[in-house]
mmCIF file of C-alpha atoms in Angstrom:
data_model
loop_
_atom_site.group_PDB
_atom_site.id
_atom_site.type_symbol
_atom_site.label_atom_id
_atom_site.label_comp_id
_atom_site.label_asym_id
_atom_site.label_seq_id
_atom_site.Cartn_x
_atom_site.Cartn_y
_atom_site.Cartn_z
ATOM 1 C CA UNK A 193 78.939 83.603 60.714
ATOM 2 C CA UNK A 194 82.515 84.832 60.223
ATOM 3 C CA UNK A 195 85.010 82.386 61.701
ATOM 4 C CA UNK A 196 87.187 84.101 64.283
ATOM 5 C CA UNK A 197 89.618 83.117 67.026
ATOM 6 C CA UNK A 198 91.705 79.984 67.425
ATOM 7 C CA UNK A 199 90.741 76.719 65.758
ATOM 8 C CA UNK A 200 92.819 73.676 66.691
ATOM 9 C CA UNK A 201 93.335 71.120 63.895
ATOM 10 C CA UNK A 202 93.308 68.015 66.053
ATOM 11 C CA UNK A 203 95.900 65.276 65.664
ATOM 12 C CA UNK A 204 94.810 61.651 65.400
ATOM 13 C CA UNK A 205 96.253 59.779 68.403
ATOM 14 C CA UNK A 206 97.103 56.094 68.078
ATOM 15 C CA UNK A 207 97.261 53.490 70.814
ATOM 16 C CA UNK A 208 99.927 50.826 71.382
ATOM 17 C CA UNK A 209 98.262 48.512 68.865
ATOM 18 C CA UNK A 210 98.270 51.180 66.166
ATOM 19 C CA UNK A 211 94.517 51.776 66.324
ATOM 20 C CA UNK A 212 92.977 55.243 66.578
ATOM 21 C CA UNK A 213 92.744 56.190 70.265
ATOM 22 C CA UNK A 214 89.271 57.689 70.190
ATOM 23 C CA UNK A 215 89.044 58.255 73.948
ATOM 24 C CA UNK A 216 92.244 60.297 73.889
ATOM 25 C CA UNK A 217 90.968 62.234 70.863
ATOM 26 C CA UNK A 218 87.758 63.071 72.716
ATOM 27 C CA UNK A 219 89.751 64.291 75.716
ATOM 28 C CA UNK A 220 91.962 66.482 73.513
ATOM 29 C CA UNK A 221 88.915 68.119 71.962
ATOM 30 C CA UNK A 222 87.522 68.944 75.390
ATOM 31 C CA UNK A 223 90.903 70.218 76.615
ATOM 32 C CA UNK A 224 91.432 72.755 73.846
ATOM 33 C CA UNK A 225 87.847 73.979 74.099
ATOM 34 C CA UNK A 226 88.220 74.284 77.878
ATOM 35 C CA UNK A 227 91.312 76.430 77.245
ATOM 36 C CA UNK A 228 89.347 78.868 75.101
ATOM 37 C CA UNK A 229 89.661 77.635 71.516
ATOM 38 C CA UNK A 230 86.789 78.917 69.379
ATOM 39 C CA UNK A 231 86.436 75.561 67.669
ATOM 40 C CA UNK A 232 88.262 72.547 66.301
ATOM 41 C CA UNK A 233 89.147 71.027 62.942
ATOM 42 C CA UNK A 234 88.779 67.317 62.193
ATOM 43 C CA UNK A 235 90.699 65.596 59.405
ATOM 44 C CA UNK A 236 92.980 68.516 58.691
ATOM 45 C CA UNK A 237 96.467 67.647 57.456
ATOM 46 C CA UNK A 238 97.646 67.556 61.093
ATOM 47 C CA UNK A 239 95.315 64.563 61.558
ATOM 48 C CA UNK A 240 97.209 62.424 58.989
ATOM 49 C CA UNK A 241 93.943 61.804 57.103
ATOM 50 C CA UNK A 242 95.599 60.111 54.121
ATOM 51 C CA UNK A 243 96.830 57.357 56.454
ATOM 52 C CA UNK A 244 93.354 56.689 57.879
ATOM 53 C CA UNK A 245 90.860 54.233 56.459
ATOM 54 C CA UNK A 246 87.413 55.472 55.529
ATOM 55 C CA UNK A 247 86.024 53.841 58.679
ATOM 56 C CA UNK A 248 88.690 55.504 60.829
ATOM 57 C CA UNK A 249 87.910 58.873 59.271
ATOM 58 C CA UNK A 250 84.219 58.460 60.068
ATOM 59 C CA UNK A 251 85.073 57.452 63.637
ATOM 60 C CA UNK A 252 87.252 60.518 64.111
ATOM 61 C CA UNK A 253 84.550 62.872 62.838
ATOM 62 C CA UNK A 254 81.872 61.120 64.914
ATOM 63 C CA UNK A 255 83.841 61.597 68.142
ATOM 64 C CA UNK A 256 84.793 65.204 67.544
ATOM 65 C CA UNK A 257 81.297 66.056 66.326
ATOM 66 C CA UNK A 258 79.843 64.647 69.547
ATOM 67 C CA UNK A 259 82.139 66.857 71.614
ATOM 68 C CA UNK A 260 81.232 69.922 69.564
ATOM 69 C CA UNK A 261 77.551 69.103 69.861
ATOM 70 C CA UNK A 262 77.850 68.792 73.647
ATOM 71 C CA UNK A 263 79.842 72.026 73.869
ATOM 72 C CA UNK A 264 77.910 74.019 71.239
ATOM 73 C CA UNK A 265 81.286 74.537 69.553
ATOM 74 C CA UNK A 266 81.823 74.926 65.804
ATOM 75 C CA UNK A 267 83.495 72.121 63.900
ATOM 76 C CA UNK A 268 85.382 72.431 60.624
ATOM 77 C CA UNK A 269 86.119 69.222 58.719
ATOM 78 C CA UNK A 270 88.805 68.655 56.121
ATOM 79 C CA UNK A 271 87.046 67.750 52.866
ATOM 80 C CA UNK A 272 88.410 68.416 49.400
ATOM 81 C CA UNK A 273 86.150 66.488 47.022
ATOM 82 C CA UNK A 274 82.477 66.619 46.127
ATOM 83 C CA UNK A 275 81.953 63.246 47.806
ATOM 84 C CA UNK A 276 83.727 64.348 50.985
ATOM 85 C CA UNK A 277 81.790 67.589 51.378
ATOM 86 C CA UNK A 278 78.488 65.878 50.596
ATOM 87 C CA UNK A 279 79.247 63.369 53.371
ATOM 88 C CA UNK A 280 78.977 66.269 55.847
ATOM 89 C CA UNK A 281 75.259 66.610 55.179
ATOM 90 C CA UNK A 282 73.189 66.155 58.319
ATOM 91 C CA UNK A 283 76.018 67.024 60.725
ATOM 92 C CA UNK A 284 74.595 70.159 62.329
ATOM 93 C CA UNK A 285 77.748 70.924 64.318
ATOM 94 C CA UNK A 286 79.857 71.240 61.137
ATOM 95 C CA UNK A 287 80.053 74.901 60.142
ATOM 96 C CA UNK A 288 82.527 74.602 57.257
ATOM 97 C CA UNK A 289 84.661 72.284 55.175
ATOM 98 C CA UNK A 290 88.381 72.996 54.958
ATOM 99 C CA UNK A 291 89.280 72.365 51.319
ATOM 100 C CA UNK A 292 92.842 72.523 50.067
ATOM 101 C CA UNK A 293 93.700 74.114 46.742
ATOM 102 C CA UNK A 294 94.143 71.074 44.456
ATOM 103 C CA UNK A 295 97.805 70.081 44.678
ATOM 104 C CA UNK A 296 100.332 69.155 41.996
ATOM 105 C CA UNK A 297 98.177 69.912 38.926
ATOM 106 C CA UNK A 298 98.651 73.698 39.098
ATOM 107 C CA UNK A 299 95.482 74.362 37.070
ATOM 108 C CA UNK A 300 95.895 78.148 37.153
ATOM 109 C CA UNK A 301 93.868 80.667 39.076
ATOM 110 C CA UNK A 302 90.852 80.463 36.742
ATOM 111 C CA UNK A 303 90.807 76.698 37.261
ATOM 112 C CA UNK A 304 90.971 77.135 41.015
ATOM 113 C CA UNK A 305 87.989 79.478 40.974
ATOM 114 C CA UNK A 306 85.994 77.027 38.852
ATOM 115 C CA UNK A 307 86.967 74.168 41.173
ATOM 116 C CA UNK A 308 85.767 75.932 44.312
ATOM 117 C CA UNK A 309 82.603 77.175 42.620
ATOM 118 C CA UNK A 310 81.685 73.559 41.816
ATOM 119 C CA UNK A 311 82.658 72.329 45.263
ATOM 120 C CA UNK A 312 80.629 75.056 46.995
ATOM 121 C CA UNK A 313 77.602 74.282 44.832
ATOM 122 C CA UNK A 314 77.761 70.599 45.765
ATOM 123 C CA UNK A 315 78.357 70.959 49.493
ATOM 124 C CA UNK A 316 75.922 71.426 52.380
ATOM 125 C CA UNK A 317 78.248 73.744 54.333
ATOM 126 C CA UNK A 318 80.448 76.719 53.417
ATOM 127 C CA UNK A 319 84.054 76.211 52.378
ATOM 128 C CA UNK A 320 87.279 77.502 53.856
ATOM 129 C CA UNK A 321 89.890 77.526 51.108
ATOM 130 C CA UNK A 322 93.232 76.118 52.305
ATOM 131 C CA UNK A 323 95.915 78.119 50.504
ATOM 132 C CA UNK A 324 99.318 76.517 51.060
ATOM 133 C CA UNK A 325 101.330 77.092 47.875
ATOM 134 C CA UNK A 326 104.580 75.523 49.084
ATOM 135 C CA UNK A 327 102.646 72.229 49.240
ATOM 136 C CA UNK A 328 100.253 72.655 46.297
ATOM 137 C CA UNK A 329 102.499 74.471 43.809
ATOM 138 C CA UNK A 330 99.661 76.897 43.040
ATOM 139 C CA UNK A 331 99.877 80.603 43.925
ATOM 140 C CA UNK A 332 96.740 82.667 44.498
ATOM 141 C CA UNK A 333 96.880 86.429 44.052
ATOM 142 C CA UNK A 334 94.942 88.796 46.286
ATOM 143 C CA UNK A 335 92.590 89.433 43.352
ATOM 144 C CA UNK A 336 91.899 85.713 42.999
ATOM 145 C CA UNK A 337 91.216 85.398 46.733
ATOM 146 C CA UNK A 338 88.697 88.240 46.386
ATOM 147 C CA UNK A 339 87.035 86.413 43.496
ATOM 148 C CA UNK A 340 86.847 83.288 45.668
ATOM 149 C CA UNK A 341 85.319 85.373 48.465
ATOM 150 C CA UNK A 342 82.612 86.495 46.044
ATOM 151 C CA UNK A 343 81.505 82.896 45.461
ATOM 152 C CA UNK A 344 78.359 81.827 47.283
ATOM 153 C CA UNK A 345 79.372 79.168 49.760
ATOM 154 C CA UNK A 346 82.981 80.261 50.330
ATOM 155 C CA UNK A 347 83.346 81.567 53.881
ATOM 156 C CA UNK A 348 87.060 82.141 54.305
ATOM 157 C CA UNK A 349 90.637 81.140 53.682
ATOM 158 C CA UNK A 350 93.337 79.399 55.668
ATOM 159 C CA UNK A 351 96.313 81.489 54.597
ATOM 160 C CA UNK A 352 99.578 79.558 54.823
ATOM 161 C CA UNK A 353 102.106 80.893 52.328
ATOM 162 C CA UNK A 354 105.199 80.415 54.488
ATOM 163 C CA UNK A 355 105.414 84.012 55.692
ATOM 164 C CA UNK A 356 103.789 87.389 55.106
ATOM 165 C CA UNK A 357 103.628 88.210 51.396
ATOM 166 C CA UNK A 358 102.479 91.239 49.425
ATOM 167 C CA UNK A 359 99.165 89.552 48.602
ATOM 168 C CA UNK A 360 98.337 89.122 52.301
ATOM 169 C CA UNK A 361 99.059 92.815 52.889
ATOM 170 C CA UNK A 362 96.901 93.814 49.916
ATOM 171 C CA UNK A 363 94.069 91.487 50.928
ATOM 172 C CA UNK A 364 93.959 92.570 54.563
ATOM 173 C CA UNK A 365 94.186 96.269 53.703
ATOM 174 C CA UNK A 366 90.618 95.926 52.404
ATOM 175 C CA UNK A 367 89.262 92.504 53.398
ATOM 176 C CA UNK A 368 86.083 91.177 51.762
ATOM 177 C CA UNK A 369 83.058 91.633 53.996
ATOM 178 C CA UNK A 370 82.030 88.504 55.885
ATOM 179 C CA UNK A 371 85.081 86.586 54.658
ATOM 180 C CA UNK A 372 87.374 85.091 57.295
ATOM 181 C CA UNK A 373 91.135 85.264 56.851
ATOM 182 C CA UNK A 374 92.676 82.654 59.156
ATOM 183 C CA UNK A 375 96.413 82.235 59.558
ATOM 184 C CA UNK A 376 97.769 78.770 58.936
ATOM 185 C CA UNK A 377 101.507 79.274 59.456
ATOM 186 C CA UNK A 378 101.845 79.106 63.224
ATOM 187 C CA UNK A 379 105.152 80.978 63.474
ATOM 188 C CA UNK A 380 103.717 83.902 61.459
ATOM 189 C CA UNK A 381 100.303 84.170 63.088
ATOM 190 C CA UNK A 382 101.145 87.251 65.145
ATOM 191 C CA UNK A 383 102.119 89.513 62.211
ATOM 192 C CA UNK A 384 99.148 88.251 60.194
ATOM 193 C CA UNK A 385 96.838 89.151 63.089
ATOM 194 C CA UNK A 386 98.521 92.554 63.282
ATOM 195 C CA UNK A 387 97.510 93.088 59.652
ATOM 196 C CA UNK A 388 93.895 92.227 60.474
ATOM 197 C CA UNK A 389 93.448 88.457 60.207
ATOM 198 C CA UNK A 390 90.409 87.096 62.028
ATOM 199 C CA UNK A 391 92.219 84.227 63.768
ATOM 200 C CA UNK A 392 94.085 81.073 62.927
ATOM 201 C CA UNK A 393 93.941 77.332 62.375
ATOM 202 C CA UNK A 394 96.979 76.481 64.445
ATOM 203 C CA UNK A 395 98.428 73.042 65.162
ATOM 204 C CA UNK A 396 100.749 74.519 67.816
ATOM 205 C CA UNK A 397 97.654 75.501 69.774
ATOM 206 C CA UNK A 398 97.387 71.902 70.985
ATOM 207 C CA UNK A 399 99.969 73.277 73.418
ATOM 208 C CA UNK A 400 99.559 76.606 75.237
ATOM 209 C CA UNK A 401 96.052 76.917 73.796
ATOM 210 C CA UNK A 402 95.126 79.738 76.152
ATOM 211 C CA UNK A 403 98.233 81.701 75.104
ATOM 212 C CA UNK A 404 97.211 81.596 71.456
ATOM 213 C CA UNK A 405 93.692 82.673 72.405
ATOM 214 C CA UNK A 406 95.219 85.545 74.388
ATOM 215 C CA UNK A 407 97.344 86.507 71.381
ATOM 216 C CA UNK A 408 94.308 86.780 69.098
ATOM 217 C CA UNK A 409 92.395 88.756 71.703
ATOM 218 C CA UNK A 410 95.352 91.098 72.275
ATOM 219 C CA UNK A 411 95.632 92.042 68.611
ATOM 220 C CA UNK A 412 91.865 92.368 68.216
ATOM 221 C CA UNK A 413 91.554 94.662 71.240
ATOM 222 C CA UNK A 414 94.569 96.821 70.442
ATOM 223 C CA UNK A 415 96.822 95.587 73.261
ATOM 224 C CA UNK A 416 99.780 95.807 70.909
ATOM 225 C CA UNK A 417 102.632 95.648 73.427
ATOM 226 C CA UNK A 418 101.231 92.475 74.975
ATOM 227 C CA UNK A 419 100.500 91.047 71.524
ATOM 228 C CA UNK A 420 104.041 91.644 70.251
ATOM 229 C CA UNK A 421 105.661 90.185 73.356
ATOM 230 C CA UNK A 422 103.436 87.116 73.366
ATOM 231 C CA UNK A 423 103.715 86.739 69.602
ATOM 232 C CA UNK A 424 107.505 86.528 69.717
ATOM 233 C CA UNK A 425 107.393 83.864 72.422
ATOM 234 C CA UNK A 426 104.754 81.765 70.670
ATOM 235 C CA UNK A 427 106.572 82.037 67.335
ATOM 236 C CA UNK A 428 109.661 80.493 68.911
ATOM 237 C CA UNK A 429 107.564 77.693 70.377
ATOM 238 C CA UNK A 430 105.812 77.086 67.054
ATOM 239 C CA UNK A 431 109.129 76.893 65.225
ATOM 240 C CA UNK A 432 110.206 74.184 67.658
ATOM 241 C CA UNK A 433 106.958 72.291 67.057
ATOM 242 C CA UNK A 434 107.605 72.310 63.308
ATOM 243 C CA UNK A 435 111.295 71.389 63.485
ATOM 244 C CA UNK A 436 110.308 68.055 61.936
ATOM 245 C CA UNK A 437 107.316 67.181 59.720
ATOM 246 C CA UNK A 438 104.005 68.010 61.362
ATOM 247 C CA UNK A 439 102.529 66.502 63.567
ATOM 248 C CA UNK A 440 105.486 64.421 64.739
ATOM 249 C CA UNK A 441 106.855 66.839 67.330
ATOM 250 C CA UNK A 442 103.422 67.863 68.562
ATOM 251 C CA UNK A 443 102.471 64.219 69.081
ATOM 252 C CA UNK A 444 105.707 63.540 70.960
ATOM 253 C CA UNK A 445 105.089 66.501 73.270
ATOM 254 C CA UNK A 446 101.470 65.489 73.880
ATOM 255 C CA UNK A 447 102.666 61.970 74.722
ATOM 256 C CA UNK A 448 105.348 63.342 77.071
ATOM 257 C CA UNK A 449 102.606 65.308 78.826
ATOM 258 C CA UNK A 450 100.526 62.148 79.225
ATOM 259 C CA UNK A 451 97.724 63.451 77.018
ATOM 260 C CA UNK A 452 97.868 60.733 74.340
ATOM 261 C CA UNK A 453 98.846 57.064 74.747
ATOM 262 C CA UNK A 454 101.719 57.031 72.222
ATOM 263 C CA UNK A 455 103.664 59.418 70.011
ATOM 264 C CA UNK A 456 103.081 57.123 67.033
ATOM 265 C CA UNK A 457 102.601 58.423 63.519
ATOM 266 C CA UNK A 458 101.913 56.460 60.354
ATOM 267 C CA UNK A 459 104.126 56.187 57.298
ATOM 268 C CA UNK A 460 105.382 58.043 55.400
ATOM 269 C CA UNK A 461 105.948 60.046 58.611
ATOM 270 C CA UNK A 462 108.570 58.892 61.095
ATOM 271 C CA UNK A 463 108.597 59.747 64.833
ATOM 272 C CA UNK A 464 110.316 62.974 65.841
ATOM 273 C CA UNK A 465 113.883 62.687 67.061
ATOM 274 C CA UNK A 466 114.653 63.106 70.773
ATOM 275 C CA UNK A 467 116.561 66.365 70.240
ATOM 276 C CA UNK A 468 113.582 68.042 68.593
ATOM 277 C CA UNK A 469 111.281 66.814 71.331
ATOM 278 C CA UNK A 470 113.566 68.069 74.110
ATOM 279 C CA UNK A 471 113.801 71.486 72.441
ATOM 280 C CA UNK A 472 110.018 71.715 72.096
ATOM 281 C CA UNK A 473 109.499 70.741 75.731
ATOM 282 C CA UNK A 474 111.960 73.438 76.814
ATOM 283 C CA UNK A 475 109.860 76.032 74.989
ATOM 284 C CA UNK A 476 106.706 74.719 76.660
ATOM 285 C CA UNK A 477 108.363 74.901 80.086
ATOM 286 C CA UNK A 478 109.616 78.442 79.397
ATOM 287 C CA UNK A 479 106.146 79.562 78.392
ATOM 288 C CA UNK A 480 104.635 78.000 81.518
ATOM 289 C CA UNK A 481 107.081 80.018 83.637
ATOM 290 C CA UNK A 482 105.914 83.161 81.882
#
């Protein structure tokens, strides 16, 4: 199965005591699926997984997996180690593990290929490589991405290089068969779709989910005028959502909408400032007015 469409990497809401608000998380999962999202991601970076205990991580996956099971919706889970991907065994609703390129070490492209070959061999589900070089310090060329696509057990890539680079153009000019290219930079999703990307893993799609679904459909069906117009509007909204470290603004907007009990984040993140939140809400209101 090639992953296509909009996948929402769900935030982890916290209640007034600081505990994970599992009921609110369950409601969010239903809301984005109701709005047309193809699936959801649990324990992506938007979920603040490094700040969660092992028990909290299991609770988050349990809740989201139950929703996906009820809805027959695909679930992708953030998992970057052999132990983490092996822990997904037996979860039938999980279709892939989202695995970031190992950060900081910069092992070189040959090392990256060896890493994902070992991870794919150990895991019960296919991998989606998370390529985000401005966080990892490791660049992947189009040739290396093709070599990753050739590995058994690698199903796609979350492509988040901070824009549209020459490697994305080269890759999408002749994409590997059965390999999903999913945009991961929300503000640049429209041009990546125009080049032929299959969809996106988009934190901004917590808000205006149906608009992002419409954007993907517009590019895939050749409705280019609608796609360009909508893409410009959603890019402006996404930029507002990322005005401060993700997911601080998104959480503040969700709280302002009454969808989660607090806007709380855990250290080292700090809550978004009121100016950023007001600007993001203005973009949401403008989109709602069409």
